[in-house]
């Protein structure tokens, strides 16, 4: 008989954006460090079926799982911290829950019953939670509820958790509430009142938290912790102070130090190995050995909202940690470059990344960045759209194919070097209809890509509708842009790389979803290596350089 998993339910209070997802991921890591198998799930109270159709301004990055689900960016933290692949079961939205229930109703599955939030919606939520435990045979399932206690949208989710706490044995569930302690500058005081109110809110729904994680930007003193314990009715050792740290990979170590790992084990009466966080310790200590800072530019249209490029940012950090480099990311607005402004921001960069994107706005700016990288031999890594942009630039400026473009941006371009995939032509629905998830790719021996991966076959995650147009394959290859990664049937171009350039490579997939702090992604490692070489051997182009003046 399968062992029943233990459940940790994690809610948030006071304000959003205090790093609840990171905290949950870090708890996952300290439990895994004890030899336990963990599974993590995010419950999102919004009514979209998934975030795939949402603007990055609303939602930040859309993380793609190996099985092709478009999910919340917290799943990226879960994978990076626990070093385990999650699946579509790890993100449940209110939209999915309602859709399932309403579809069943339309089929007549409820036999004339009145469909209600309680029990139909809450039952479906509970089914999704339990399913993850069954399918992963995890020892501990961590369930994070998006939003903060008191939100109207999260009520059905909290009610489902309340019911589960009663249905399962009390000792088999643990409720963790993550709050925030505001700091009053005038009196230099941390305030606990919002935490007390938020716990009261939770209690009103019937959930008494077992653990309170008090996030703070300032040191939390013993008397503040005692006060929280007293007013919120939790044990003193169950109040976990969690001060903001610069390096997110230090969070599991901070949490371990508070004793929360052992507290959880005692609560569940679980036997486990002593925690082994040595690999993690090494990541943290390595990061401190810094030399000259590497300047990497990320050219995108959402640069004012860095969450939109979360996995890219983290992948750069992972490769940099491995190579003892300290990286300064320079955020470059493609919209500004497009208008011919701030081109000098490209100068002084040791490497350029053009990440994923949709829609025409800012594209011409990204094309300028690709041109700058090609002409000045600055290392360039193109991720999905970044590969497409690199091909459009090459078509226009090397092959002299005037007005070459992607048919995504110009339906009537004379040279659609990037075009809609055949299987995408008849699709009209926007949600979940792209080429999504993991696909194999065959690497050309001795190419830059094959050298980076040290492999001839790889698996990578995709999220796109457009692809390189094979009609142009030979013309490109003959002029020095070769296709070093192809689908096994050789039909789809997955990697393009420029000959006669130290490192200019674009991939149609998203390597950023596979990078982990302890296992940096080979393409990011190769890119950071090339950028270091560029900085040390070739030297940055000075701001006084003339490049850019005639490009504006
Ligand atoms: N918009 C492009 C496409 O759909 C690129 C997508 C992406 O960068 N994820 O093909």
Coordinates of C-alpha atoms and ligand atoms in Angstrom, one line a residue:
X1 CA 0.0 0.0 0.0
X2 CA 1.3 3.4 -0.9
X3 CA 2.3 5.6 2.1
X4 CA 0.0 8.5 2.5
X5 CA 1.8 11.8 2.0
X6 CA 2.0 14.6 4.6
X7 CA 0.7 18.0 3.5
X8 CA 2.0 21.5 4.1
X9 CA -0.5 24.2 3.3
X10 CA 1.1 27.5 2.7
X11 CA -0.9 30.7 2.8
X12 CA 0.1 34.4 2.6
X13 CA -0.9 37.3 4.7
X14 CA -0.5 41.1 4.9
X15 CA 0.9 41.8 1.4
X16 CA 1.7 39.9 -1.7
X17 CA 5.2 39.7 -3.2
X18 CA 7.0 38.8 0.0
X19 CA 8.5 35.7 -1.6
X20 CA 6.0 33.1 -0.6
X21 CA 6.9 31.0 -3.7
X22 CA 10.6 31.2 -2.9
X23 CA 9.9 30.3 0.8
X24 CA 7.9 27.2 -0.2
X25 CA 10.6 26.2 -2.7
X26 CA 13.2 26.6 0.0
X27 CA 11.2 24.5 2.5
X28 CA 11.1 21.9 -0.3
X29 CA 14.8 22.0 -0.5
X30 CA 15.5 21.5 3.2
X31 CA 13.1 18.5 3.3
X32 CA 14.7 17.0 0.2
X33 CA 18.1 17.5 1.9
X34 CA 16.8 15.1 4.5
X35 CA 16.2 12.4 1.9
X36 CA 12.4 13.0 1.7
X37 CA 10.6 13.0 -1.6
X38 CA 8.7 16.3 -2.0
X39 CA 6.1 17.5 -4.5
X40 CA 5.0 21.1 -4.7
X41 CA 1.8 22.7 -6.1
X42 CA 0.6 26.2 -6.6
X43 CA -3.1 27.0 -6.4
X44 CA -3.8 30.2 -8.3
X45 CA -7.1 31.9 -7.5
X46 CA -7.5 33.7 -10.9
X47 CA -10.1 32.7 -13.4
X48 CA -7.8 32.3 -16.4
X49 CA -7.3 28.6 -17.2
X50 CA -3.5 29.3 -17.2
X51 CA -1.3 32.3 -17.4
X52 CA -0.4 31.6 -21.0
X53 CA -2.9 34.2 -22.3
X54 CA -1.9 36.9 -19.7
X55 CA 0.2 39.9 -20.3
X56 CA 3.7 39.7 -18.6
X57 CA 2.7 43.1 -17.0
X58 CA 0.0 41.2 -15.1
X59 CA 1.8 38.0 -14.5
X60 CA 5.5 38.1 -15.1
X61 CA 7.1 35.1 -16.8
X62 CA 5.1 32.1 -18.0
X63 CA 7.0 29.0 -16.9
X64 CA 6.7 26.0 -19.2
X65 CA 6.8 22.4 -17.7
X66 CA 8.3 19.4 -19.5
X67 CA 4.8 18.1 -20.2
X68 CA 3.9 21.4 -21.9
X69 CA 1.8 23.3 -19.3
X70 CA 2.1 27.1 -19.2
X71 CA 2.3 27.9 -15.6
X72 CA 3.1 30.4 -12.8
X73 CA 6.7 31.5 -12.4
X74 CA 6.8 30.1 -8.9
X75 CA 7.1 26.6 -10.5
X76 CA 10.4 27.8 -11.9
X77 CA 11.5 28.4 -8.3
X78 CA 10.2 25.0 -7.3
X79 CA 12.3 23.3 -10.0
X80 CA 15.4 25.3 -9.3
X81 CA 15.3 24.9 -5.6
X82 CA 14.3 21.2 -5.4
X83 CA 16.1 20.1 -8.6
X84 CA 13.0 18.1 -9.6
X85 CA 10.9 18.5 -12.7
X86 CA 7.3 19.4 -11.9
X87 CA 4.3 18.6 -14.1
X88 CA 1.1 20.3 -15.1
X89 CA -0.4 18.9 -11.9
X90 CA 1.7 21.4 -10.0
X91 CA -0.3 24.4 -11.1
X92 CA -4.1 24.5 -10.4
X93 CA -6.0 27.7 -11.3
X94 CA -9.6 28.6 -10.3
X95 CA -10.2 28.8 -14.1
X96 CA -9.2 25.1 -14.5
X97 CA -11.3 24.1 -11.5
X98 CA -14.4 25.9 -12.7
X99 CA -13.9 24.6 -16.3
X100 CA -13.7 21.0 -15.2
X101 CA -16.8 21.4 -13.0
X102 CA -18.9 23.2 -15.6
X103 CA -17.9 20.7 -18.3
X104 CA -19.0 17.8 -16.1
X105 CA -22.3 19.7 -15.4
X106 CA -22.9 20.1 -19.2
X107 CA -22.3 16.3 -19.6
X108 CA -25.0 15.7 -17.0
X109 CA -22.6 14.1 -14.6
X110 CA -24.2 15.7 -11.5
X111 CA -27.6 14.1 -12.2
X112 CA -29.8 17.1 -11.6
X113 CA -27.9 18.5 -8.6
X114 CA -27.4 22.2 -8.0
X115 CA -23.8 23.0 -8.6
X116 CA -22.2 25.0 -5.8
X117 CA -18.9 26.3 -4.7
X118 CA -19.2 24.1 -1.6
X119 CA -19.0 21.1 -2.3
X120 CA -18.5 20.9 -6.0
X121 CA -15.7 23.5 -6.5
X122 CA -14.0 22.6 -3.2
X123 CA -14.2 18.9 -4.0
X124 CA -12.5 19.5 -7.4
X125 CA -9.7 21.5 -5.6
X126 CA -9.2 18.7 -3.1
X127 CA -9.1 16.1 -5.9
X128 CA -6.3 18.1 -7.6
X129 CA -4.3 18.3 -4.4
X130 CA -4.6 14.6 -3.6
X131 CA -3.9 13.6 -7.2
X132 CA -0.4 15.2 -7.0
X133 CA 0.4 13.2 -3.9
X134 CA -0.8 10.0 -5.5
X135 CA 1.0 10.5 -8.8
X136 CA 4.3 11.5 -7.4
X137 CA 4.3 9.2 -4.3
X138 CA 5.8 12.1 -2.4
X139 CA 6.5 11.9 1.3
X140 CA 5.5 15.6 1.7
X141 CA 3.3 17.6 -0.6
X142 CA 3.7 21.4 -0.3
X143 CA 0.7 23.4 -1.4
X144 CA 1.0 27.1 -1.9
X145 CA -2.1 29.3 -2.2
X146 CA -1.6 32.4 -4.4
X147 CA -2.7 35.8 -3.1
X148 CA -3.3 36.8 0.5
X149 CA -5.7 35.8 3.2
X150 CA -8.8 37.9 2.8
X151 CA -9.0 37.9 -1.0
X152 CA -12.4 37.0 -2.2
X153 CA -10.9 34.8 -4.9
X154 CA -8.9 32.6 -2.6
X155 CA -11.9 31.6 -0.4
X156 CA -12.8 28.4 -2.1
X157 CA -9.2 27.3 -2.0
X158 CA -8.8 28.1 1.7
X159 CA -12.1 26.3 2.4
X160 CA -10.8 23.2 0.5
X161 CA -7.7 23.3 2.7
X162 CA -9.8 23.6 5.8
X163 CA -11.8 20.6 4.8
X164 CA -8.7 18.6 4.0
X165 CA -7.2 19.4 7.5
X166 CA -10.3 17.8 9.0
X167 CA -10.5 14.9 6.6
X168 CA -6.8 13.9 6.9
X169 CA -5.3 13.2 10.3
X170 CA -4.4 16.5 12.1
X171 CA -0.8 15.4 12.4
X172 CA -0.7 14.8 8.6
X173 CA -1.2 18.4 7.7
X174 CA 0.7 21.5 8.7
X175 CA -0.5 25.1 8.0
X176 CA 2.2 27.6 7.4
X177 CA 1.3 31.3 7.1
X178 CA 3.8 33.7 5.5
X179 CA 3.4 37.3 6.6
X180 CA 5.3 40.5 6.5
X181 CA 6.4 42.8 9.3
X182 CA 6.4 46.4 8.2
X183 CA 9.1 48.7 9.6
X184 CA 8.3 52.1 11.0
X185 CA 11.3 54.3 10.2
X186 CA 10.5 57.1 12.8
X187 CA 10.6 54.7 15.7
X188 CA 12.8 52.0 14.1
X189 CA 10.2 49.4 15.0
X190 CA 8.8 46.3 13.4
X191 CA 5.0 46.0 13.7
X192 CA 3.2 42.7 14.3
X193 CA -0.4 44.0 14.1
X194 CA -0.9 43.2 10.4
X195 CA 0.3 39.7 11.1
X196 CA -2.2 39.4 13.9
X197 CA -5.0 40.6 11.7
X198 CA -4.2 38.3 8.9
X199 CA -4.1 35.3 11.3
X200 CA -7.5 36.4 12.5
X201 CA -8.7 36.4 8.9
X202 CA -7.5 32.9 8.5
X203 CA -9.1 31.8 11.7
X204 CA -12.4 33.2 10.5
X205 CA -12.2 30.7 7.7
X206 CA -11.4 28.0 10.2
X207 CA -7.7 27.6 9.7
X208 CA -5.4 28.1 12.7
X209 CA -1.8 28.2 11.4
X210 CA 0.8 25.9 13.0
X211 CA 3.7 28.0 11.8
X212 CA 4.2 31.7 11.1
X213 CA 7.0 32.8 8.8
X214 CA 7.5 36.4 9.4
X215 CA 9.2 38.1 6.5
X216 CA 11.0 41.3 7.2
X217 CA 13.5 43.7 5.7
X218 CA 15.0 44.2 9.2
X219 CA 16.3 41.9 11.9
X220 CA 13.5 40.3 13.9
X221 CA 14.2 40.3 17.7
X222 CA 13.2 37.6 20.2
X223 CA 10.5 39.8 21.8
X224 CA 8.8 40.4 18.4
X225 CA 8.8 36.6 17.9
X226 CA 7.3 36.0 21.4
X227 CA 4.7 38.6 20.7
X228 CA 3.7 36.9 17.4
X229 CA 3.5 33.6 19.2
X230 CA 1.3 35.0 22.0
X231 CA -1.1 36.9 19.8
X232 CA -1.4 34.4 17.0
X233 CA -1.5 31.4 19.3
X234 CA 1.4 29.4 17.9
X235 CA 4.4 27.8 19.6
X236 CA 7.4 30.0 20.1
X237 CA 9.6 27.7 18.0
X238 CA 7.0 27.9 15.3
X239 CA 7.6 31.6 14.7
X240 CA 10.2 31.7 11.9
X241 CA 11.8 35.0 11.2
X242 CA 12.9 35.4 7.6
X243 CA 14.9 38.4 6.8
X244 CA 15.4 39.5 3.2
X245 CA 18.6 38.2 1.8
X246 CA 20.4 39.5 -1.3
X247 CA 21.0 36.1 -2.7
X248 CA 17.8 34.0 -3.0
X249 CA 19.8 30.8 -2.9
X250 CA 20.7 31.6 0.7
X251 CA 17.0 31.2 1.7
X252 CA 17.1 27.4 2.3
X253 CA 20.1 27.9 4.6
X254 CA 18.4 30.7 6.5
X255 CA 15.3 28.6 7.0
X256 CA 17.4 25.6 8.0
X257 CA 19.1 27.7 10.7
X258 CA 15.7 28.6 12.2
X259 CA 15.1 24.9 13.0
X260 CA 11.9 24.7 10.8
X261 CA 13.1 21.5 9.1
X262 CA 13.2 19.6 12.4
X263 CA 10.0 21.3 13.6
X264 CA 8.2 19.9 10.5
X265 CA 9.7 16.4 11.0
X266 CA 8.6 16.4 14.6
X267 CA 5.1 17.6 13.7
X268 CA 4.6 14.8 11.1
X269 CA 6.5 12.3 13.3
X270 CA 8.6 11.5 10.3
X271 CA 12.0 9.8 10.4
X272 CA 14.6 11.2 8.0
X273 CA 18.3 11.6 7.5
X274 CA 20.2 14.5 8.9
X275 CA 20.0 17.4 6.4
X276 CA 22.7 17.5 3.8
X277 CA 22.9 21.0 2.4
X278 CA 26.6 20.8 1.4
X279 CA 25.9 21.3 -2.3
X280 CA 23.9 24.4 -1.4
X281 CA 26.5 25.7 0.9
X282 CA 29.0 25.5 -1.9
X283 CA 26.7 27.5 -4.3
X284 CA 26.5 30.2 -1.7
X285 CA 30.1 30.4 -0.8
X286 CA 31.2 30.2 -4.5
X287 CA 29.1 33.2 -5.3
X288 CA 31.1 35.4 -3.0
X289 CA 34.4 34.9 -4.8
X290 CA 33.9 37.7 -7.2
X291 CA 36.3 39.2 -9.7
X292 CA 35.7 41.9 -12.3
X293 CA 32.0 42.2 -13.0
X294 CA 30.6 40.9 -16.3
X295 CA 28.1 43.1 -18.0
X296 CA 25.3 41.2 -19.7
X297 CA 22.6 43.1 -21.5
X298 CA 19.0 41.7 -21.7
X299 CA 17.2 43.4 -24.5
X300 CA 13.4 43.1 -24.0
X301 CA 10.2 45.1 -24.0
X302 CA 9.3 44.3 -20.4
X303 CA 12.6 45.3 -18.8
X304 CA 10.9 47.5 -16.3
X305 CA 9.2 44.4 -15.0
X306 CA 12.1 42.0 -14.3
X307 CA 9.8 39.2 -13.2
X308 CA 9.0 38.8 -16.9
X309 CA 12.5 37.4 -17.4
X310 CA 12.8 35.5 -14.1
X311 CA 14.3 32.2 -15.5
X312 CA 16.7 34.0 -17.8
X313 CA 18.0 36.1 -15.0
X314 CA 18.5 33.0 -12.8
X315 CA 20.1 31.0 -15.6
X316 CA 22.7 33.8 -16.0
X317 CA 23.3 33.7 -12.2
X318 CA 23.8 29.9 -12.2
X319 CA 26.4 29.9 -15.0
X320 CA 28.1 32.9 -13.4
X321 CA 28.3 31.1 -10.0
X322 CA 29.9 28.1 -11.6
X323 CA 32.5 30.3 -13.3
X324 CA 33.1 32.5 -10.2
X325 CA 31.9 35.6 -12.1
X326 CA 29.9 38.4 -10.7
X327 CA 27.4 39.6 -13.3
X328 CA 25.7 42.9 -13.6
X329 CA 22.6 42.6 -15.7
X330 CA 21.9 45.7 -17.8
X331 CA 18.2 45.9 -18.7
X332 CA 17.9 47.4 -22.2
X333 CA 14.6 48.6 -23.5
X334 CA 14.0 47.3 -27.0
X335 CA 11.4 50.0 -27.5
X336 CA 14.0 52.7 -27.0
X337 CA 16.5 51.1 -29.3
X338 CA 13.7 50.8 -31.9
X339 CA 13.3 54.6 -31.7
X340 CA 17.0 55.0 -32.2
X341 CA 17.5 56.1 -28.6
X342 CA 20.0 54.8 -26.0
X343 CA 22.0 52.8 -28.6
X344 CA 25.1 53.6 -26.5
X345 CA 23.7 51.3 -23.8
X346 CA 24.9 48.4 -26.0
X347 CA 28.4 49.6 -25.7
X348 CA 30.4 48.3 -22.8
X349 CA 28.4 45.0 -22.8
X350 CA 30.3 41.8 -22.6
X351 CA 27.3 39.7 -23.9
X352 CA 23.8 40.3 -25.2
X353 CA 20.7 38.2 -24.6
X354 CA 17.5 38.7 -26.6
X355 CA 14.9 36.6 -24.7
X356 CA 11.4 35.4 -25.6
X357 CA 8.6 37.7 -26.7
X358 CA 5.4 38.1 -28.7
X359 CA 4.1 40.9 -30.9
X360 CA 5.8 43.5 -33.0
X361 CA 6.5 46.2 -30.4
X362 CA 10.2 46.6 -29.8
X363 CA 11.2 44.0 -32.5
X364 CA 13.2 46.5 -34.6
X365 CA 15.1 47.4 -31.4
X366 CA 16.0 43.8 -30.9
X367 CA 17.1 43.5 -34.5
X368 CA 19.4 46.4 -33.9
X369 CA 20.9 44.7 -30.9
X370 CA 21.5 41.5 -32.9
X371 CA 23.1 43.5 -35.7
X372 CA 25.4 45.2 -33.1
X373 CA 26.4 41.8 -31.7
X374 CA 27.1 40.3 -35.1
X375 CA 29.1 43.3 -36.4
X376 CA 31.1 43.8 -33.3
X377 CA 31.5 40.1 -32.5
X378 CA 29.9 40.5 -29.1
X379 CA 28.6 37.2 -27.7
X380 CA 24.9 36.8 -28.3
X381 CA 22.4 34.3 -27.0
X382 CA 18.9 34.4 -28.6
X383 CA 16.1 32.6 -26.8
X384 CA 13.2 31.6 -29.0
X385 CA 12.2 35.1 -30.3
X386 CA 15.9 35.9 -29.9
X387 CA 16.8 33.3 -32.5
X388 CA 14.1 34.5 -34.8
X389 CA 15.4 38.1 -34.5
X390 CA 18.9 36.9 -35.2
X391 CA 17.7 35.2 -38.5
X392 CA 15.7 38.3 -39.6
X393 CA 18.7 40.5 -39.0
X394 CA 21.0 38.2 -41.0
X395 CA 18.5 38.0 -43.8
X396 CA 18.2 41.8 -44.0
X397 CA 21.8 42.9 -43.6
X398 CA 23.9 40.0 -44.8
X399 CA 21.7 38.3 -47.4
X400 CA 20.3 41.7 -48.5
X401 CA 16.7 40.3 -48.5
X402 CA 14.9 43.6 -48.2
X403 CA 12.2 43.8 -45.6
X404 CA 12.7 40.2 -44.5
X405 CA 10.6 39.5 -41.4
X406 CA 8.6 37.0 -39.4
X407 CA 5.0 36.7 -40.7
X408 CA 4.1 37.3 -37.0
X409 CA 5.1 40.9 -37.5
X410 CA 4.5 41.5 -41.2
X411 CA 2.0 39.3 -42.9
X412 CA 2.9 40.7 -46.3
X413 CA 6.7 40.6 -46.0
X414 CA 8.4 39.5 -49.3
X415 CA 10.7 37.3 -47.3
X416 CA 9.0 35.5 -44.4
X417 CA 12.2 33.9 -43.1
X418 CA 10.3 33.1 -39.9
X419 CA 6.8 31.7 -40.6
X420 CA 3.9 30.1 -38.9
X421 CA 4.3 26.3 -38.3
X422 CA 2.2 24.2 -40.6
X423 CA 0.3 22.7 -37.7
X424 CA -0.5 26.2 -36.4
X425 CA -2.3 27.5 -39.5
X426 CA -5.8 26.2 -38.7
X427 CA -5.7 27.2 -35.0
X428 CA -7.8 30.1 -33.8
X429 CA -7.9 29.6 -30.0
X430 CA -5.1 31.5 -28.1
X431 CA -4.9 29.4 -24.9
X432 CA -2.6 26.4 -24.8
X433 CA -2.3 26.0 -28.5
X434 CA 1.4 26.8 -29.2
X435 CA 4.1 24.2 -29.7
X436 CA 4.6 23.5 -26.0
X437 CA 6.8 21.4 -23.8
X438 CA 9.7 19.1 -24.3
X439 CA 10.9 18.0 -27.7
X440 CA 14.1 16.2 -28.8
X441 CA 16.8 18.0 -30.9
X442 CA 19.7 16.5 -32.8
X443 CA 23.0 18.4 -32.7
X444 CA 25.4 18.7 -35.5
X445 CA 28.8 17.3 -34.5
X446 CA 31.5 19.8 -33.7
X447 CA 29.1 22.7 -33.8
X448 CA 29.2 25.4 -31.1
X449 CA 26.0 23.8 -29.7
X450 CA 27.4 20.2 -29.7
X451 CA 30.6 21.5 -27.9
X452 CA 28.5 23.3 -25.3
X453 CA 26.2 20.4 -24.6
X454 CA 28.9 17.6 -25.1
X455 CA 26.0 15.6 -26.5
X456 CA 24.5 14.7 -29.8
X457 CA 20.8 14.6 -28.7
X458 CA 19.1 16.9 -26.2
X459 CA 15.6 17.5 -24.9
X460 CA 14.4 21.1 -24.5
X461 CA 11.2 22.9 -23.7
X462 CA 9.3 25.0 -26.3
X463 CA 6.7 27.7 -26.4
X464 CA 6.1 29.2 -29.8
X465 CA 3.9 29.3 -32.9
X466 CA 6.5 30.4 -35.5
X467 CA 9.7 28.7 -36.8
X468 CA 12.5 29.2 -39.3
X469 CA 11.2 28.9 -42.9
X470 CA 13.0 26.0 -44.6
X471 CA 12.7 27.7 -47.9
X472 CA 15.7 29.8 -46.8
X473 CA 17.7 27.1 -45.2
X474 CA 20.3 26.7 -47.9
X475 CA 20.8 30.4 -48.6
X476 CA 21.5 31.0 -44.9
X477 CA 23.9 28.1 -44.5
X478 CA 25.8 29.1 -47.7
X479 CA 26.4 32.5 -46.2
X480 CA 27.6 31.5 -42.8
X481 CA 24.5 31.0 -40.6
X482 CA 24.2 27.3 -40.0
X483 CA 21.6 25.2 -38.3
X484 CA 23.3 23.1 -35.7
X485 CA 20.2 21.8 -34.0
X486 CA 17.3 20.1 -35.9
X487 CA 14.3 18.1 -34.9
X488 CA 15.0 14.3 -35.3
X489 CA 13.1 14.3 -38.7
X490 CA 15.3 17.3 -39.7
X491 CA 12.2 19.3 -40.5
X492 CA 12.4 22.0 -37.8
X493 CA 15.3 24.3 -37.1
X494 CA 16.0 24.3 -33.4
X495 CA 19.4 26.0 -33.2
X496 CA 21.0 28.6 -35.5
X497 CA 24.7 29.7 -35.1
X498 CA 26.8 32.1 -36.9
X499 CA 30.2 31.0 -38.3
X500 CA 33.0 33.5 -38.1
X501 CA 31.8 34.9 -34.7
X502 CA 33.0 33.8 -31.3
X503 CA 29.5 33.1 -30.0
X504 CA 26.3 34.0 -31.8
X505 CA 23.7 31.4 -31.2
X506 CA 20.0 31.3 -31.1
X507 CA 17.7 28.5 -30.1
X508 CA 14.0 28.0 -30.8
X509 CA 13.5 26.5 -27.4
X510 CA 13.9 27.9 -23.8
X511 CA 17.1 26.6 -22.2
X512 CA 16.3 29.0 -19.3
X513 CA 13.7 26.6 -18.0
X514 CA 16.2 23.8 -17.4
X515 CA 19.0 25.7 -15.6
X516 CA 19.5 25.0 -11.9
X517 CA 21.9 26.6 -9.5
X518 CA 23.8 23.3 -9.0
X519 CA 23.6 22.4 -12.8
X520 CA 23.9 25.6 -15.0
X521 CA 22.6 25.1 -18.5
X522 CA 25.3 24.3 -21.1
X523 CA 24.2 27.1 -23.4
X524 CA 24.3 29.7 -20.6
X525 CA 27.6 28.4 -19.5
X526 CA 29.1 28.6 -23.0
X527 CA 27.6 32.1 -23.4
X528 CA 29.1 33.3 -20.0
X529 CA 32.4 31.8 -20.9
X530 CA 32.4 33.5 -24.3
X531 CA 31.4 36.8 -22.6
X532 CA 34.3 36.5 -20.1
X533 CA 36.7 35.9 -23.0
X534 CA 35.3 38.8 -24.8
X535 CA 35.8 41.0 -21.8
X536 CA 39.3 39.7 -21.0
X537 CA 40.7 39.3 -24.4
X538 CA 38.9 41.5 -26.9
X539 CA 37.8 44.3 -24.6
X540 CA 34.6 46.2 -24.5
X541 CA 33.8 48.6 -27.2
X542 CA 34.2 52.1 -25.7
X543 CA 31.2 54.4 -25.4
X544 CA 33.0 56.8 -27.8
X545 CA 32.8 54.2 -30.6
X546 CA 31.0 55.3 -33.6
X547 CA 28.8 52.3 -33.9
X548 CA 25.2 53.2 -33.5
X549 CA 25.3 56.6 -35.0
X550 CA 24.5 55.5 -38.5
X551 CA 22.2 52.7 -37.2
X552 CA 19.9 55.2 -35.4
Ligands
LIG1 N1 6.5 35.0 -30.9 C1 7.4 34.0 -31.3 C2 6.6 32.7 -31.7 O1 5.5 32.5 -31.3 C3 8.4 33.7 -30.3 C4 7.8 33.1 -29.0 C5 8.8 33.1 -27.9 O2 9.7 33.8 -27.8 N2 8.4 32.3 -26.8 O3 7.1 31.9 -32.4

